[in-house]
Amino acid sequence: MTSDYQAKKQFLASMISVYGRKPVLEMLEDHSLLIHKLHLADSNKPQGIIKDIIRAAESRDVEILYHDRKSLSRISRNMKQDQGVVVDVHNPKMNLLSKAALKSTEKTGQWLLLDNVTNPQNVGMIIRSVAAAGINGLIIPRQANASLNALVVKSSAGTLFKAPILLCDTVSEAIEIIQTQGLNIAVLAGEAKEDVFSFAATDGVGTVYVMGNESEGVSKETRKAATHALSIPMHNEVESLNVAVAASIVAYATQIS
Amino acid sequence: MTSDYQAKKQFLASMISVYGRKPVLEMLEDHSLLIHKLHLADSNKPQGIIKDIIRAAESRDVEILYHDRKSLSRISRNMKQDQGVVVDVHNPKMNLLSKAALKSTEKTGQWLLLDNVTNPQNVGMIIRSVAAAGINGLIIPRQANASLNALVVKSSAGTLFKAPILLCDTVSEAIEIIQTQGLNIAVLAGEAKEDVFSFAATDGVGTVYVMGNESEGVSKETRKAATHALSIPMHNEVESLNVAVAASIVAYATQIS
C-alpha cells in the first residue's frame, strides 16, 4: 500500500496544472505535450473559447472532468484567475525530490536549488536555462518559490514541460535530503571569495547550487547549511546580477568547466 | 570647428535622458550618479513631487532648464510618458562608436552588438551582465533596439550609468566600423555547429558577438557580414535561450575561457 501511495504521489508530481482559458487552449493545441486531464467548472457555458477547448480535448482523447466552481478552484489553487478551466500537463522529467532522485552514479551530479525566487518570470527563465544547460536537475521547494503557473510556462518558453525538475514542499526539507545524500551545498553570494568557475572546474563531488531571493539573496537558514559560498566575478562596481542570469551562468559553468 | 563639433557630439553621447517624475526624483536622490541637467516643462505646477524634484536638484547644484511643453517632448522623445520632467544623467563609460573606440592594444577585445533587441527588459538585463562580466563594451545601434529609457534603467538595476556602452545609429553603420577595424563578427545562431565556449577559448583576435531579435534572431544582413556563426550548446530539446540569458553567457564565456 505504501508503494502504491508513493507511485501515485510520484505520478501526480509529474503533473503541472495550467489554468486560464487561452493558456489551456494553447496547451491542448500543442501536440508535443502530454496532456493528462481537462478540468472544467460546470458553470462554464459551452460556447466560444470553452467550445474550442472541449473540441480540442475530444479530438485528442483527453479525459474531461466537470467540477463545481469550488472544487475546481481547489485544483487551480487560483480561483480569481483560473476562468473555470484547468489542464494537467505531464512532464516526464519532473518528479518528487528524494534521496533516490539525487543518486548520481558518477558522483558528479550538478543541481540548482531555488530558495525564495518569487518572480514567476525569473523562475520560468531559470527552468529554460537549466533544461538547456543539461544539468541533472532543478530543485523547487513549492512553498518558497513562485508557483508553476501560466506565467512561468510563458517565460520558460514551454520548457517547463521538458525540464528535469525535482519538487518538494520546503527548503529545509530539500536541505535535509541533500545533506543525507552527502552532496556539496554551494550558496551563491556576492561577497564570497571563491568563484563559481574555479569551483566548478576543480570539484569532483556532486553539488547543489543554491540561488536566493531577488532582493534578499540566499536565506540565513540555507547559508548555515552550506558547505561552500561562491560568487560570480563582477566588474564596473556592479553588485549583483539578475537571479535568472546568475542561475543560467552557474548552470553553464558546471557543464563547460 | 570639426573637432569642437566632435567633442560636443561625444559629450552628448555620454548622456542618458531619463523621464517621468518618480524615476527623475530617484536619479536626483542617488548621489552616486553624475547628473548633468534637469529639464522641466513650464506647465508643471511647482508643488508635490515637482517641488521635491526642484529641491533635490538645487541641493546638489544641478542646472534647471525650463521649456515649453513641445520643446520638452523633443528632449524626452516620449511626450505621452515624460510627465513634463527629464533629467540628463552622465555615464562616463558611454561613448559614440568609432574606430578609435574599438582599438584594443591587445587585439583581444570582446564586444557585444545588439541587432534588434526590442524588449527594454532584455536590453537592461544585457547592460547589467555586460558591465558585470567586464568585457570591453556593448554596441547599441539606436534605431534598431529598445531606447534607453526608464524601463531599461530599472531592469539594468542602475548599471546603465556604469556600463561601457558604444552608441551608433544603425546596425549597418556598426558593421562597417567593425569591419574596417578588422575584428571578427560572430553571430549567435541556434543551428551553428561551432560552440561559443570553444571559440572563446581558442581565438586570439578581437571579436564582436552579435545578439539578435527575440523572435527572429540575427538579421540576414548581419549574418552575411559575419565571419563566424556560433551556438550555445543545448539539451532536452530546448531550441533557444532568452536573449538576455544568452548574452550574459556569451559575455562571461569570453572572460573565463
Short mmCIF file of C-alpha atoms in Angstrom, two decimals:
data_model
loop_
_atom_site.label_atom_id
_atom_site.label_comp_id
_atom_site.label_asym_id
_atom_site.label_seq_id
_atom_site.Cartn_x
_atom_site.Cartn_y
_atom_site.Cartn_z
CA MET A 1 0.00 0.00 0.00
CA THR A 2 2.83 2.38 0.82
CA SER A 3 4.44 1.75 -2.54
CA ASP A 4 1.10 2.30 -4.31
CA TYR A 5 0.74 5.56 -2.45
CA GLN A 6 4.31 6.53 -3.38
CA ALA A 7 3.74 5.66 -7.01
CA LYS A 8 0.59 7.77 -7.12
CA LYS A 9 2.38 10.65 -5.42
CA GLN A 10 5.24 10.44 -7.93
CA PHE A 11 2.78 10.35 -10.81
CA LEU A 12 0.91 13.40 -9.54
CA ALA A 13 4.23 15.18 -9.01
CA SER A 14 4.93 14.92 -12.72
CA MET A 15 1.79 16.96 -13.49
CA ILE A 16 1.68 20.72 -14.00
CA SER A 17 -1.76 22.29 -13.67
CA VAL A 18 -2.17 25.21 -16.06
CA TYR A 19 -5.25 27.41 -15.74
CA GLY A 20 -6.88 30.15 -17.78
CA ARG A 21 -8.88 29.75 -20.99
CA LYS A 22 -6.31 30.92 -23.52
CA PRO A 23 -3.30 29.13 -21.98
CA VAL A 24 -5.32 25.89 -21.67
CA LEU A 25 -6.40 26.03 -25.32
CA GLU A 26 -2.77 26.59 -26.35
CA MET A 27 -1.67 23.55 -24.32
CA LEU A 28 -4.36 21.37 -25.92
CA GLU A 29 -3.38 22.52 -29.40
CA ASP A 30 0.31 21.74 -28.82
CA HIS A 31 0.62 18.10 -29.81
CA SER A 32 4.17 17.80 -28.49
CA LEU A 33 2.73 17.98 -24.95
CA LEU A 34 1.44 15.03 -22.96
CA ILE A 35 -1.97 16.12 -21.64
CA HIS A 36 -3.44 14.14 -18.75
CA LYS A 37 -6.86 15.62 -17.92
CA LEU A 38 -9.00 18.65 -18.60
CA HIS A 39 -10.95 20.07 -15.65
CA LEU A 40 -13.94 22.34 -16.27
CA ALA A 41 -16.22 24.19 -13.87
CA ASP A 42 -19.80 23.09 -14.59
CA SER A 43 -20.72 26.79 -14.55
CA ASN A 44 -18.90 27.37 -17.88
CA LYS A 45 -21.25 27.88 -20.81
CA PRO A 46 -20.19 25.57 -23.67
CA GLN A 47 -19.68 28.35 -26.21
CA GLY A 48 -16.86 30.50 -27.62
CA ILE A 49 -13.41 29.51 -26.39
CA ILE A 50 -14.89 26.91 -23.98
CA LYS A 51 -16.35 25.14 -27.00
CA ASP A 52 -12.93 25.27 -28.70
CA ILE A 53 -11.30 23.85 -25.56
CA ILE A 54 -13.74 20.93 -25.38
CA ARG A 55 -13.35 20.22 -29.08
CA ALA A 56 -9.53 20.27 -28.82
CA ALA A 57 -9.62 17.89 -25.83
CA GLU A 58 -12.04 15.49 -27.55
CA SER A 59 -10.03 15.47 -30.77
CA ARG A 60 -7.04 14.04 -28.90
CA ASP A 61 -8.97 11.84 -26.45
CA VAL A 62 -8.15 13.85 -23.34
CA GLU A 63 -10.44 12.93 -20.43
CA ILE A 64 -12.74 15.81 -19.41
CA LEU A 65 -13.85 16.13 -15.78
CA TYR A 66 -16.58 18.50 -14.62
CA HIS A 67 -16.44 20.06 -11.13
CA ASP A 68 -18.46 22.58 -9.18
CA ARG A 69 -16.82 26.02 -9.04
CA LYS A 70 -15.35 25.48 -5.57
CA SER A 71 -13.80 22.09 -6.32
CA LEU A 72 -12.25 23.48 -9.48
CA SER A 73 -10.60 26.30 -7.56
CA ARG A 74 -9.03 23.67 -5.28
CA ILE A 75 -7.39 22.18 -8.37
CA SER A 76 -6.25 25.50 -9.84
CA ARG A 77 -5.36 26.99 -6.43
CA ASN A 78 -6.20 30.35 -8.04
CA MET A 79 -9.96 30.97 -8.17
CA LYS A 80 -9.51 34.58 -9.26
CA GLN A 81 -7.61 33.75 -12.41
CA ASP A 82 -8.49 30.17 -13.39
CA GLN A 83 -11.53 31.21 -15.50
CA GLY A 84 -13.12 27.83 -14.68
CA VAL A 85 -10.56 25.87 -16.72
CA VAL A 86 -7.54 23.76 -15.71
CA VAL A 87 -5.47 21.30 -17.68
CA ASP A 88 -2.99 18.76 -16.25
CA VAL A 89 0.12 18.59 -18.41
CA HIS A 90 2.65 15.81 -17.88
CA ASN A 91 6.39 16.49 -17.66
CA PRO A 92 8.07 13.04 -17.84
CA LYS A 93 11.24 14.54 -16.31
CA MET A 94 9.51 16.10 -13.28
CA ASN A 95 9.50 14.15 -10.04
CA LEU A 96 9.43 14.39 -6.27
CA LEU A 97 12.73 15.16 -4.59
CA SER A 98 14.07 12.07 -2.81
CA LYS A 99 17.41 10.52 -1.99
CA ALA A 100 16.92 8.20 -4.95
CA ALA A 101 16.31 11.14 -7.28
CA LEU A 102 19.67 12.66 -6.30
CA LYS A 103 21.70 9.49 -6.73
CA SER A 104 24.25 10.05 -9.41
CA THR A 105 26.45 7.11 -10.31
CA GLU A 106 29.32 9.41 -11.28
CA LYS A 107 29.17 11.36 -8.02
CA THR A 108 29.49 14.46 -10.16
CA GLY A 109 25.86 15.46 -10.47
CA GLN A 110 25.02 19.15 -10.65
CA TRP A 111 21.71 20.58 -9.41
CA LEU A 112 20.25 24.01 -8.80
CA LEU A 113 18.02 24.73 -5.80
CA LEU A 114 15.69 27.75 -5.68
CA ASP A 115 15.45 29.40 -2.25
CA ASN A 116 12.65 32.01 -2.38
CA VAL A 117 12.73 33.02 -6.04
CA THR A 118 9.34 34.73 -6.08
CA ASN A 119 9.11 36.33 -9.53
CA PRO A 120 7.45 33.87 -11.98
CA GLN A 121 9.37 35.37 -14.92
CA ASN A 122 12.64 34.55 -13.19
CA VAL A 123 11.53 31.01 -12.32
CA GLY A 124 10.49 30.45 -15.95
CA MET A 125 13.80 31.75 -17.33
CA ILE A 126 15.74 29.57 -14.87
CA ILE A 127 13.77 26.48 -15.92
CA ARG A 128 14.56 27.23 -19.58
CA SER A 129 18.29 27.64 -18.89
CA VAL A 130 18.55 24.59 -16.64
CA ALA A 131 16.89 22.45 -19.32
CA ALA A 132 19.19 23.89 -21.99
CA ALA A 133 22.39 23.52 -19.97
CA GLY A 134 21.68 19.85 -19.35
CA ILE A 135 22.49 19.72 -15.63
CA ASN A 136 20.96 16.91 -13.55
CA GLY A 137 18.03 18.89 -12.23
CA LEU A 138 16.35 21.92 -10.72
CA ILE A 139 15.06 21.51 -7.15
CA ILE A 140 11.98 23.65 -6.44
CA PRO A 141 10.53 23.74 -2.91
CA ARG A 142 6.92 24.70 -3.67
CA GLN A 143 6.13 26.75 -0.58
CA ALA A 144 9.14 29.02 -1.00
CA ASN A 145 9.01 29.92 -4.69
CA ALA A 146 6.69 31.27 -7.38
CA SER A 147 4.14 28.58 -8.21
CA LEU A 148 4.41 26.87 -11.59
CA ASN A 149 1.54 28.71 -13.27
CA ALA A 150 0.80 30.11 -16.73
CA LEU A 151 3.27 32.99 -16.25
CA VAL A 152 6.07 30.51 -15.59
CA VAL A 153 5.03 28.42 -18.60
CA LYS A 154 5.25 31.54 -20.75
CA SER A 155 8.64 32.78 -19.58
CA SER A 156 10.01 29.21 -19.73
CA ALA A 157 9.04 29.26 -23.43
CA GLY A 158 7.31 25.91 -22.91
CA THR A 159 10.40 24.19 -21.49
CA LEU A 160 8.60 23.69 -18.15
CA PHE A 161 7.28 20.50 -19.76
CA LYS A 162 10.76 19.23 -20.69
CA ALA A 163 12.97 20.31 -17.79
CA PRO A 164 14.32 17.90 -15.15
CA ILE A 165 12.55 19.30 -12.07
CA LEU A 166 12.51 17.88 -8.55
CA LEU A 167 9.71 19.13 -6.30
CA CYS A 168 9.41 19.24 -2.53
CA ASP A 169 7.49 21.38 -0.03
CA THR A 170 10.07 23.42 1.88
CA VAL A 171 13.69 24.50 1.54
CA SER A 172 14.64 22.79 4.84
CA GLU A 173 13.17 19.52 3.56
CA ALA A 174 15.37 19.85 0.46
CA ILE A 175 18.47 20.67 2.53
CA GLU A 176 17.91 17.61 4.72
CA ILE A 177 17.68 15.23 1.77
CA ILE A 178 20.73 16.81 0.12
CA GLN A 179 22.76 16.51 3.32
CA THR A 180 21.79 12.86 3.83
CA GLN A 181 23.00 12.18 0.31
CA GLY A 182 26.39 13.75 1.13
CA LEU A 183 26.34 16.36 -1.62
CA ASN A 184 28.02 19.79 -1.53
CA ILE A 185 25.69 22.71 -0.87
CA ALA A 186 27.09 25.81 -2.59
CA VAL A 187 25.28 29.10 -1.99
CA LEU A 188 25.74 31.93 -4.48
CA ALA A 189 26.63 35.11 -2.62
CA GLY A 190 28.10 38.35 -4.00
CA GLU A 191 30.66 38.72 -1.21
CA ALA A 192 32.03 35.16 -1.40
CA LYS A 193 35.74 34.92 -2.20
CA GLU A 194 35.73 31.63 -4.07
CA ASP A 195 34.45 31.99 -7.62
CA VAL A 196 31.99 29.61 -9.21
CA PHE A 197 34.06 29.00 -12.34
CA SER A 198 37.17 27.75 -10.50
CA PHE A 199 34.99 25.71 -8.14
CA ALA A 200 33.07 24.09 -11.00
CA ALA A 201 36.33 23.28 -12.78
CA THR A 202 38.10 21.53 -9.89
CA ASP A 203 35.44 19.87 -7.83
CA GLY A 204 34.75 16.14 -8.06
CA VAL A 205 31.77 15.77 -5.73
CA GLY A 206 28.13 16.22 -6.66
CA THR A 207 26.96 19.76 -5.87
CA VAL A 208 23.69 21.57 -5.33
CA TYR A 209 23.98 25.30 -6.16
CA VAL A 210 21.51 27.48 -4.27
CA MET A 211 20.02 30.62 -5.88
CA GLY A 212 18.38 33.04 -3.45
CA ASN A 213 15.64 35.64 -3.39
CA GLU A 214 15.66 38.58 -5.85
CA SER A 215 16.36 41.18 -3.12
CA GLU A 216 17.49 39.26 -0.05
CA GLY A 217 19.67 36.57 -1.62
CA VAL A 218 20.01 33.14 -0.02
CA SER A 219 18.21 32.74 3.34
CA LYS A 220 20.17 32.61 6.63
CA GLU A 221 18.99 29.07 7.28
CA THR A 222 20.41 27.87 3.96
CA ARG A 223 23.68 29.79 4.41
CA LYS A 224 24.21 27.92 7.68
CA ALA A 225 23.80 24.57 5.94
CA ALA A 226 26.15 25.48 3.08
CA THR A 227 29.45 23.71 2.53
CA HIS A 228 30.65 26.40 0.09
CA ALA A 229 29.92 30.06 -0.67
CA LEU A 230 30.64 31.05 -4.25
CA SER A 231 30.47 34.26 -6.26
CA ILE A 232 30.33 35.19 -9.92
CA PRO A 233 33.21 37.63 -10.54
CA MET A 234 31.96 41.18 -11.22
CA HIS A 235 33.43 44.38 -12.67
CA ASN A 236 32.46 48.04 -13.04
CA GLU A 237 31.17 48.20 -9.45
CA VAL A 238 28.19 46.03 -10.33
CA GLU A 239 26.94 44.47 -7.10
CA SER A 240 24.70 41.69 -8.34
CA LEU A 241 23.20 40.02 -11.38
CA ASN A 242 19.57 39.25 -12.13
CA VAL A 243 18.91 35.89 -10.43
CA ALA A 244 17.81 34.22 -13.67
CA VAL A 245 21.00 35.37 -15.39
CA ALA A 246 23.13 34.22 -12.44
CA ALA A 247 21.40 30.81 -12.40
CA SER A 248 21.99 30.40 -16.12
CA ILE A 249 25.68 31.27 -15.80
CA VAL A 250 26.05 28.76 -12.94
CA ALA A 251 24.21 26.05 -14.88
CA TYR A 252 26.51 26.50 -17.89
CA ALA A 253 29.64 26.95 -15.74
CA THR A 254 29.10 23.46 -14.30
CA GLN A 255 28.79 22.00 -17.80
CA ILE A 256 31.76 23.61 -19.54
CA SER A 257 34.38 23.68 -16.78
CA MET B 1 35.48 73.51 -35.70
CA THR B 2 35.10 69.87 -36.67
CA SER B 3 36.90 68.79 -33.53
CA ASP B 4 34.70 71.07 -31.39
CA TYR B 5 31.68 69.53 -33.04
CA GLN B 6 33.07 66.03 -32.44
CA ALA B 7 33.81 66.80 -28.80
CA LYS B 8 30.29 68.09 -28.27
CA LYS B 9 28.82 65.06 -30.00
CA GLN B 10 30.89 62.72 -27.81
CA PHE B 11 29.84 64.62 -24.69
CA LEU B 12 26.17 64.40 -25.59
CA ALA B 13 26.59 60.72 -26.38
CA SER B 14 27.58 60.08 -22.77
CA MET B 15 24.20 61.40 -21.55
CA ILE B 16 21.15 59.30 -20.84
CA SER B 17 17.85 61.18 -20.70
CA VAL B 18 15.51 59.70 -18.12
CA TYR B 19 11.91 60.94 -17.96
CA GLY B 20 8.98 60.59 -15.60
CA ARG B 21 8.52 62.23 -12.21
CA LYS B 22 9.31 59.29 -9.94
CA PRO B 23 12.32 58.00 -11.91
CA VAL B 24 13.75 61.53 -12.16
CA LEU B 25 13.43 62.11 -8.40
CA GLU B 26 15.15 58.77 -7.76
CA MET B 27 18.03 59.77 -10.06
CA LEU B 28 18.44 63.12 -8.28
CA GLU B 29 18.46 61.44 -4.88
CA ASP B 30 21.12 58.93 -5.90
CA HIS B 31 24.39 60.73 -5.16
CA SER B 32 26.49 58.08 -6.88
CA LEU B 33 25.15 59.38 -10.21
CA LEU B 34 26.59 62.27 -12.21
CA ILE B 35 23.63 64.48 -13.09
CA HIS B 36 24.06 66.99 -15.88
CA LYS B 37 20.83 68.97 -16.26
CA LEU B 38 17.20 68.90 -15.17
CA HIS B 39 14.60 69.85 -17.81
CA LEU B 40 11.11 70.93 -16.75
CA ALA B 41 8.05 71.85 -18.78
CA ASP B 42 6.97 75.35 -17.72
CA SER B 43 3.44 73.95 -17.45
CA ASN B 44 4.39 71.93 -14.33
CA LYS B 45 2.92 73.35 -11.12
CA PRO B 46 5.71 73.67 -8.54
CA GLN B 47 4.02 71.50 -5.91
CA GLY B 48 4.08 67.89 -4.69
CA ILE B 49 6.70 65.72 -6.37
CA ILE B 50 7.72 68.58 -8.73
CA LYS B 51 8.64 70.62 -5.66
CA ASP B 52 10.68 67.64 -4.37
CA ILE B 53 12.42 67.33 -7.74
CA ILE B 54 13.37 71.03 -7.80
CA ARG B 55 14.58 70.91 -4.20
CA ALA B 56 16.69 67.78 -4.88
CA ALA B 57 18.26 69.43 -7.96
CA GLU B 58 19.02 72.67 -6.11
CA SER B 59 20.54 70.85 -3.14
CA ARG B 60 23.19 69.37 -5.43
CA ASP B 61 23.59 72.35 -7.75
CA VAL B 62 22.11 70.72 -10.82
CA GLU B 63 21.24 73.27 -13.52
CA ILE B 64 17.47 73.55 -14.11
CA LEU B 65 16.17 74.48 -17.56
CA TYR B 66 12.55 75.39 -18.30
CA HIS B 67 10.98 74.59 -21.67
CA ASP B 68 7.55 74.89 -23.24
CA ARG B 69 5.71 71.56 -23.39
CA LYS B 70 6.59 70.87 -27.03
CA SER B 71 10.32 71.55 -26.63
CA LEU B 72 10.42 69.29 -23.59
CA SER B 73 8.87 66.44 -25.53
CA ARG B 74 11.64 66.82 -28.11
CA ILE B 75 14.13 66.16 -25.31
CA SER B 76 12.25 63.22 -23.80
CA ARG B 77 11.20 61.84 -27.19
CA ASN B 78 8.17 60.47 -25.35
CA MET B 79 5.53 63.15 -24.76
CA LYS B 80 2.98 60.63 -23.55
CA GLN B 81 5.06 59.39 -20.67
CA ASP B 82 7.57 62.13 -19.78
CA GLN B 83 5.21 63.88 -17.29
CA GLY B 84 6.96 67.18 -18.10
CA VAL B 85 10.25 66.10 -16.49
CA VAL B 86 13.57 64.93 -17.95
CA VAL B 87 16.98 64.56 -16.35
CA ASP B 88 20.30 64.11 -18.17
CA VAL B 89 22.46 61.54 -16.39
CA HIS B 90 26.10 61.13 -17.35
CA ASN B 91 27.68 57.73 -17.94
CA PRO B 92 31.45 58.33 -18.13
CA LYS B 93 31.90 54.97 -19.92
CA MET B 94 29.33 55.65 -22.65
CA ASN B 95 30.59 56.95 -25.98
CA LEU B 96 29.97 57.09 -29.70
CA LEU B 97 31.07 54.05 -31.67
CA SER B 98 34.16 54.84 -33.73
CA LYS B 99 37.26 53.09 -34.99
CA ALA B 100 39.17 54.65 -32.11
CA ALA B 101 36.69 53.32 -29.57
CA LEU B 102 37.28 49.76 -30.80
CA LYS B 103 41.07 49.94 -30.78
CA SER B 104 42.31 47.35 -28.35
CA THR B 105 46.08 47.20 -27.84
CA GLU B 106 45.94 43.50 -27.04
CA LYS B 107 43.91 42.69 -30.15
CA THR B 108 41.83 40.51 -27.87
CA GLY B 109 38.98 42.88 -27.14
CA GLN B 110 35.49 41.42 -26.69
CA TRP B 111 32.30 43.32 -27.51
CA LEU B 112 28.62 42.55 -27.78
CA LEU B 113 26.44 44.11 -30.50
CA LEU B 114 22.65 44.27 -30.24
CA ASP B 115 20.82 43.68 -33.53
CA ASN B 116 17.11 44.44 -32.98
CA VAL B 117 16.69 43.60 -29.31
CA THR B 118 13.38 45.36 -28.84
CA ASN B 119 12.28 44.44 -25.30
CA PRO B 120 13.57 47.08 -22.82
CA GLN B 121 13.77 44.49 -20.02
CA ASN B 122 16.12 42.38 -22.12
CA VAL B 123 18.27 45.39 -23.05
CA GLY B 124 18.51 46.37 -19.35
CA MET B 125 19.47 42.87 -18.26
CA ILE B 126 22.11 42.67 -21.01
CA ILE B 127 23.61 46.01 -19.93
CA ARG B 128 23.83 44.74 -16.34
CA SER B 129 25.55 41.49 -17.38
CA VAL B 130 27.95 43.18 -19.80
CA ALA B 131 29.02 45.62 -17.08
CA ALA B 132 29.43 42.78 -14.58
CA ALA B 133 31.36 40.50 -16.94
CA GLY B 134 33.87 43.24 -17.67
CA ILE B 135 34.07 42.87 -21.44
CA ASN B 136 35.25 45.84 -23.50
CA GLY B 137 31.84 47.15 -24.42
CA LEU B 138 28.26 46.84 -25.59
CA ILE B 139 27.49 48.30 -29.02
CA ILE B 140 23.92 49.61 -29.30
CA PRO B 141 22.65 50.92 -32.67
CA ARG B 142 19.90 53.28 -31.51
CA GLN B 143 17.46 52.89 -34.39
CA ALA B 144 17.39 49.11 -34.16
CA ASN B 145 16.95 48.49 -30.43
CA ALA B 146 14.78 49.46 -27.45
CA SER B 147 15.60 53.05 -26.49
CA LEU B 148 17.48 53.64 -23.25
CA ASN B 149 14.50 54.79 -21.17
CA ALA B 150 13.30 54.41 -17.60
CA LEU B 151 12.32 50.75 -18.18
CA VAL B 152 15.87 49.97 -19.26
CA VAL B 153 17.29 51.85 -16.26
CA LYS B 154 15.09 49.74 -13.98
CA SER B 155 15.90 46.33 -15.45
CA SER B 156 19.60 47.28 -15.63
CA ALA B 157 19.40 47.84 -11.84
CA GLY B 158 21.07 51.22 -12.34
CA THR B 159 24.09 49.77 -14.17
CA LEU B 160 23.13 51.72 -17.31
CA PHE B 161 25.15 54.54 -15.75
CA LYS B 162 28.27 52.40 -15.25
CA ALA B 163 28.36 50.13 -18.30
CA PRO B 164 30.82 50.58 -21.20
CA ILE B 165 28.35 51.37 -23.98
CA LEU B 166 29.13 52.42 -27.56
CA LEU B 167 26.29 54.09 -29.45
CA CYS B 168 25.64 54.48 -33.16
CA ASP B 169 22.56 54.91 -35.34
CA THR B 170 22.18 51.75 -37.39
CA VAL B 171 23.41 48.16 -37.38
CA SER B 172 24.99 48.57 -40.83
CA GLU B 173 26.96 51.59 -39.58
CA ALA B 174 28.27 49.43 -36.71
CA ILE B 175 29.16 46.55 -39.04
CA GLU B 176 31.10 48.90 -41.33
CA ILE B 177 33.22 50.30 -38.49
CA ILE B 178 33.85 46.80 -37.06
CA GLN B 179 34.92 45.51 -40.48
CA THR B 180 37.28 48.45 -41.07
CA GLN B 181 38.88 47.66 -37.72
CA GLY B 182 39.46 44.04 -38.81
CA LEU B 183 37.58 42.42 -35.93
CA ASN B 184 35.77 39.09 -36.03
CA ILE B 185 31.99 39.30 -36.30
CA ALA B 186 30.44 36.28 -34.56
CA VAL B 187 26.67 35.87 -34.81
CA LEU B 188 24.89 33.72 -32.24
CA ALA B 189 22.63 31.25 -34.02
CA GLY B 190 20.96 28.13 -32.62
CA GLU B 191 21.83 25.96 -35.62
CA ALA B 192 25.55 26.90 -35.77
CA LYS B 193 27.95 23.97 -35.38
CA GLU B 194 30.82 25.77 -33.68
CA ASP B 195 30.14 26.42 -29.99
CA VAL B 196 30.82 29.72 -28.30
CA PHE B 197 32.83 28.23 -25.43
CA SER B 198 35.43 26.53 -27.65
CA PHE B 199 35.60 29.61 -29.86
CA ALA B 200 36.12 31.96 -26.93
CA ALA B 201 38.84 29.69 -25.52
CA THR B 202 40.94 29.42 -28.66
CA ASP B 203 40.58 32.66 -30.55
CA GLY B 204 43.24 35.36 -30.43
CA VAL B 205 41.60 38.14 -32.45
CA GLY B 206 39.24 40.79 -31.11
CA THR B 207 35.63 39.73 -31.59
CA VAL B 208 32.21 41.36 -31.70
CA TYR B 209 29.44 38.92 -30.73
CA VAL B 210 26.05 39.75 -32.24
CA MET B 211 22.83 39.06 -30.33
CA GLY B 212 19.67 39.13 -32.46
CA ASN B 213 15.98 39.85 -32.11
CA GLU B 214 13.85 38.00 -29.52
CA SER B 215 11.85 36.06 -32.15
CA GLU B 216 13.74 36.43 -35.43
CA GLY B 217 17.35 36.13 -34.23
CA VAL B 218 20.17 37.93 -36.03
CA SER B 219 19.13 39.78 -39.21
CA LYS B 220 20.00 38.46 -42.68
CA GLU B 221 22.16 41.49 -43.39
CA THR B 222 24.28 40.85 -40.29
CA ARG B 223 24.55 37.12 -40.98
CA LYS B 224 26.05 37.94 -44.38
CA ALA B 225 28.71 40.12 -42.77
CA ALA B 226 29.60 37.52 -40.11
CA THR B 227 32.99 35.83 -40.01
CA HIS B 228 31.75 33.17 -37.56
CA ALA B 229 28.43 31.61 -36.55
CA LEU B 230 28.38 30.24 -33.01
CA SER B 231 25.88 28.43 -30.84
CA ILE B 232 25.40 27.81 -27.14
CA PRO B 233 25.13 24.01 -26.68
CA MET B 234 21.59 22.94 -25.68
CA HIS B 235 19.99 19.82 -24.22
CA ASN B 236 16.49 18.44 -23.56
CA GLU B 237 15.25 19.59 -26.99
CA VAL B 238 15.40 23.23 -25.92
CA GLU B 239 15.61 25.31 -29.08
CA SER B 240 16.73 28.69 -27.79
CA LEU B 241 17.52 30.72 -24.70
CA ASN B 242 16.16 34.08 -23.63
CA VAL B 243 18.34 36.67 -25.43
CA ALA B 244 19.41 38.35 -22.18
CA VAL B 245 20.47 35.00 -20.74
CA ALA B 246 22.32 34.10 -23.95
CA ALA B 247 24.11 37.48 -23.99
CA SER B 248 25.17 37.03 -20.36
CA ILE B 249 26.53 33.55 -21.02
CA VAL B 250 28.49 34.85 -24.03
CA ALA B 251 29.85 37.81 -22.05
CA TYR B 252 31.09 35.52 -19.27
CA ALA B 253 32.30 32.83 -21.71
CA THR B 254 34.70 35.36 -23.26
CA GLN B 255 36.05 36.26 -19.83
CA ILE B 256 36.60 32.82 -18.31
CA SER B 257 37.82 30.84 -21.29
#
